[in-house]
C-alpha cells in the first residue's frame, strides 16, 4: 500500500513539472459591462508595433503633452471597445427569433406527421353519437342525483333544468 502511494505521488509530481507555466497574458480578454476593467490589456506587449511601443514610453510622462489621438490610441491598446460600443445593439435578437421560429415550425411538422401517419385512430367512444347515447344512459339510470348529471335533468318535464 505504501509503495502504491509513493508511486502515485511521484507520478503526480512528475506531471506537475511538465505542465506549461501560464503567464499573465494567457487569460482571455473580454469586454464586459459588468466587469469594465479586466486585469489584462487587449493588446499584448509582444504584439505592439514600434510606433505603439514609442507611445507606451510617452505614456509614462505628462498626459497633458499627449494629443487626443494619442490618448485614443492608448485606450485602444488597453481596451477593445468603448462603453457605447459595448451597449450598441448587435442584432442578435433576429437570430434568436429566427431559431425559435424554425424550431417551432419543425415541431409542428413532426406533430402533423405523427398525427397523420403514426397515431392510431380515435376510439369509437369519442364519436358524438356515442357520447349522446352515454348521456341518455346516465340520465336513465339517474347517475349522480346530488351533483352529477341526474341533478341537472328535470325528470318530470324531460328537459334540462334552467
PDB file of C-alpha atoms in Angstrom, residues 45-154:
ATOM      1  CA  UNK A  45       3.351  43.760 -25.321  1.00  0.00           C
ATOM      2  CA  UNK A  46       4.782  41.418 -27.952  1.00  0.00           C
ATOM      3  CA  UNK A  47       2.122  42.429 -30.485  1.00  0.00           C
ATOM      4  CA  UNK A  48       2.850  46.158 -30.307  1.00  0.00           C
ATOM      5  CA  UNK A  49       4.471  47.857 -33.272  1.00  0.00           C
ATOM      6  CA  UNK A  50       7.425  50.211 -32.847  1.00  0.00           C
ATOM      7  CA  UNK A  51       5.102  53.262 -33.020  1.00  0.00           C
ATOM      8  CA  UNK A  52       2.924  51.807 -30.301  1.00  0.00           C
ATOM      9  CA  UNK A  53       5.932  50.999 -28.120  1.00  0.00           C
ATOM     10  CA  UNK A  54       7.149  54.599 -28.500  1.00  0.00           C
ATOM     11  CA  UNK A  55       3.683  55.772 -27.478  1.00  0.00           C
ATOM     12  CA  UNK A  56       3.821  53.489 -24.413  1.00  0.00           C
ATOM     13  CA  UNK A  57       7.089  55.155 -23.418  1.00  0.00           C
ATOM     14  CA  UNK A  58       5.496  58.569 -23.941  1.00  0.00           C
ATOM     15  CA  UNK A  59       2.547  57.446 -21.782  1.00  0.00           C
ATOM     16  CA  UNK A  60       4.767  57.340 -18.689  1.00  0.00           C
ATOM     17  CA  UNK A  61       5.295  61.096 -18.926  1.00  0.00           C
ATOM     18  CA  UNK A  62       2.870  64.010 -18.622  1.00  0.00           C
ATOM     19  CA  UNK A  63      -0.551  63.232 -20.096  1.00  0.00           C
ATOM     20  CA  UNK A  64      -1.117  66.904 -20.901  1.00  0.00           C
ATOM     21  CA  UNK A  65       1.578  66.584 -23.545  1.00  0.00           C
ATOM     22  CA  UNK A  66      -0.349  63.792 -25.312  1.00  0.00           C
ATOM     23  CA  UNK A  67      -2.727  64.664 -28.129  1.00  0.00           C
ATOM     24  CA  UNK A  68      -6.326  63.461 -28.221  1.00  0.00           C
ATOM     25  CA  UNK A  69      -5.484  60.938 -30.959  1.00  0.00           C
ATOM     26  CA  UNK A  70      -2.615  59.521 -28.887  1.00  0.00           C
ATOM     27  CA  UNK A  71      -4.895  59.139 -25.868  1.00  0.00           C
ATOM     28  CA  UNK A  72      -7.413  57.267 -28.035  1.00  0.00           C
ATOM     29  CA  UNK A  73      -4.631  55.047 -29.361  1.00  0.00           C
ATOM     30  CA  UNK A  74      -3.526  54.262 -25.792  1.00  0.00           C
ATOM     31  CA  UNK A  75      -7.144  53.454 -24.880  1.00  0.00           C
ATOM     32  CA  UNK A  76      -7.396  51.073 -27.847  1.00  0.00           C
ATOM     33  CA  UNK A  77      -4.233  49.301 -26.709  1.00  0.00           C
ATOM     34  CA  UNK A  78      -5.852  48.586 -23.345  1.00  0.00           C
ATOM     35  CA  UNK A  79      -9.487  48.031 -24.336  1.00  0.00           C
ATOM     36  CA  UNK A  80     -11.138  46.687 -27.450  1.00  0.00           C
ATOM     37  CA  UNK A  81     -14.455  48.557 -27.180  1.00  0.00           C
ATOM     38  CA  UNK A  82     -15.767  51.686 -25.505  1.00  0.00           C
ATOM     39  CA  UNK A  83     -18.845  51.630 -23.257  1.00  0.00           C
ATOM     40  CA  UNK A  84     -21.059  52.952 -26.043  1.00  0.00           C
ATOM     41  CA  UNK A  85     -19.748  50.260 -28.411  1.00  0.00           C
ATOM     42  CA  UNK A  86     -20.457  47.574 -25.810  1.00  0.00           C
ATOM     43  CA  UNK A  87     -24.024  48.865 -25.303  1.00  0.00           C
ATOM     44  CA  UNK A  88     -24.747  49.193 -29.026  1.00  0.00           C
ATOM     45  CA  UNK A  89     -27.371  46.751 -30.347  1.00  0.00           C
ATOM     46  CA  UNK A  90     -25.896  43.785 -32.150  1.00  0.00           C
ATOM     47  CA  UNK A  91     -28.977  42.429 -33.909  1.00  0.00           C
ATOM     48  CA  UNK A  92     -28.572  39.082 -32.160  1.00  0.00           C
ATOM     49  CA  UNK A  93     -32.301  39.036 -31.360  1.00  0.00           C
ATOM     50  CA  UNK A  94     -33.026  38.365 -35.040  1.00  0.00           C
ATOM     51  CA  UNK A  95     -31.092  35.109 -34.931  1.00  0.00           C
ATOM     52  CA  UNK A  96     -32.795  34.085 -31.692  1.00  0.00           C
ATOM     53  CA  UNK A  97     -36.306  34.778 -33.029  1.00  0.00           C
ATOM     54  CA  UNK A  98     -35.442  33.016 -36.293  1.00  0.00           C
ATOM     55  CA  UNK A  99     -34.069  29.972 -34.480  1.00  0.00           C
ATOM     56  CA  UNK A 100     -37.102  29.719 -32.210  1.00  0.00           C
ATOM     57  CA  UNK A 101     -39.437  30.078 -35.216  1.00  0.00           C
ATOM     58  CA  UNK A 102     -37.603  27.331 -37.108  1.00  0.00           C
ATOM     59  CA  UNK A 103     -37.741  25.059 -34.050  1.00  0.00           C
ATOM     60  CA  UNK A 104     -41.497  25.658 -33.647  1.00  0.00           C
ATOM     61  CA  UNK A 105     -42.136  25.020 -37.355  1.00  0.00           C
ATOM     62  CA  UNK A 106     -40.102  21.815 -37.216  1.00  0.00           C
ATOM     63  CA  UNK A 107     -42.048  20.687 -34.133  1.00  0.00           C
ATOM     64  CA  UNK A 108     -45.364  21.428 -35.889  1.00  0.00           C
ATOM     65  CA  UNK A 109     -44.297  19.346 -38.910  1.00  0.00           C
ATOM     66  CA  UNK A 110     -43.306  16.431 -36.678  1.00  0.00           C
ATOM     67  CA  UNK A 111     -46.607  16.677 -34.778  1.00  0.00           C
ATOM     68  CA  UNK A 112     -48.614  16.740 -38.015  1.00  0.00           C
ATOM     69  CA  UNK A 113     -46.697  13.755 -39.379  1.00  0.00           C
ATOM     70  CA  UNK A 114     -47.303  11.768 -36.191  1.00  0.00           C
ATOM     71  CA  UNK A 115     -50.961  12.739 -36.113  1.00  0.00           C
ATOM     72  CA  UNK A 116     -51.482  11.711 -39.743  1.00  0.00           C
ATOM     73  CA  UNK A 117     -49.371   8.548 -40.042  1.00  0.00           C
ATOM     74  CA  UNK A 118     -48.299   7.213 -36.652  1.00  0.00           C
ATOM     75  CA  UNK A 119     -51.009   7.740 -34.037  1.00  0.00           C
ATOM     76  CA  UNK A 120     -53.904   5.255 -34.031  1.00  0.00           C
ATOM     77  CA  UNK A 121     -57.431   6.428 -34.872  1.00  0.00           C
ATOM     78  CA  UNK A 122     -59.633   7.704 -32.061  1.00  0.00           C
ATOM     79  CA  UNK A 123     -61.752   5.079 -30.272  1.00  0.00           C
ATOM     80  CA  UNK A 124     -65.438   4.784 -31.171  1.00  0.00           C
ATOM     81  CA  UNK A 125     -66.359   6.180 -27.755  1.00  0.00           C
ATOM     82  CA  UNK A 126     -65.169   9.625 -28.898  1.00  0.00           C
ATOM     83  CA  UNK A 127     -67.856   9.931 -31.586  1.00  0.00           C
ATOM     84  CA  UNK A 128     -70.705  12.411 -30.905  1.00  0.00           C
ATOM     85  CA  UNK A 129     -73.342   9.666 -31.318  1.00  0.00           C
ATOM     86  CA  UNK A 130     -71.720   7.512 -28.650  1.00  0.00           C
ATOM     87  CA  UNK A 131     -71.386  10.433 -26.250  1.00  0.00           C
ATOM     88  CA  UNK A 132     -75.064  11.362 -26.765  1.00  0.00           C
ATOM     89  CA  UNK A 133     -76.099   7.762 -26.049  1.00  0.00           C
ATOM     90  CA  UNK A 134     -73.887   7.718 -22.941  1.00  0.00           C
ATOM     91  CA  UNK A 135     -75.526  10.924 -21.659  1.00  0.00           C
ATOM     92  CA  UNK A 136     -79.027   9.419 -22.181  1.00  0.00           C
ATOM     93  CA  UNK A 137     -77.919   6.304 -20.293  1.00  0.00           C
ATOM     94  CA  UNK A 138     -76.638   8.368 -17.343  1.00  0.00           C
ATOM     95  CA  UNK A 139     -79.965  10.204 -17.209  1.00  0.00           C
ATOM     96  CA  UNK A 140     -81.902   6.926 -17.428  1.00  0.00           C
ATOM     97  CA  UNK A 141     -80.025   5.299 -14.525  1.00  0.00           C
ATOM     98  CA  UNK A 142     -80.151   8.575 -12.533  1.00  0.00           C
ATOM     99  CA  UNK A 143     -76.346   8.792 -12.257  1.00  0.00           C
ATOM    100  CA  UNK A 144     -75.197  11.440  -9.740  1.00  0.00           C
ATOM    101  CA  UNK A 145     -78.507  12.600  -8.245  1.00  0.00           C
ATOM    102  CA  UNK A 146     -76.880  15.186  -5.930  1.00  0.00           C
ATOM    103  CA  UNK A 147     -74.213  16.912  -8.021  1.00  0.00           C
ATOM    104  CA  UNK A 148     -73.935  14.791 -11.179  1.00  0.00           C
ATOM    105  CA  UNK A 149     -75.859  14.517 -14.414  1.00  0.00           C
ATOM    106  CA  UNK A 150     -79.182  13.494 -12.802  1.00  0.00           C
ATOM    107  CA  UNK A 151     -79.204  16.634 -10.628  1.00  0.00           C
ATOM    108  CA  UNK A 152     -79.292  18.808 -13.745  1.00  0.00           C
ATOM    109  CA  UNK A 153     -82.120  16.898 -15.509  1.00  0.00           C
ATOM    110  CA  UNK A 154     -85.799  17.535 -14.811  1.00  0.00           C
TER     111      UNK A 154
END
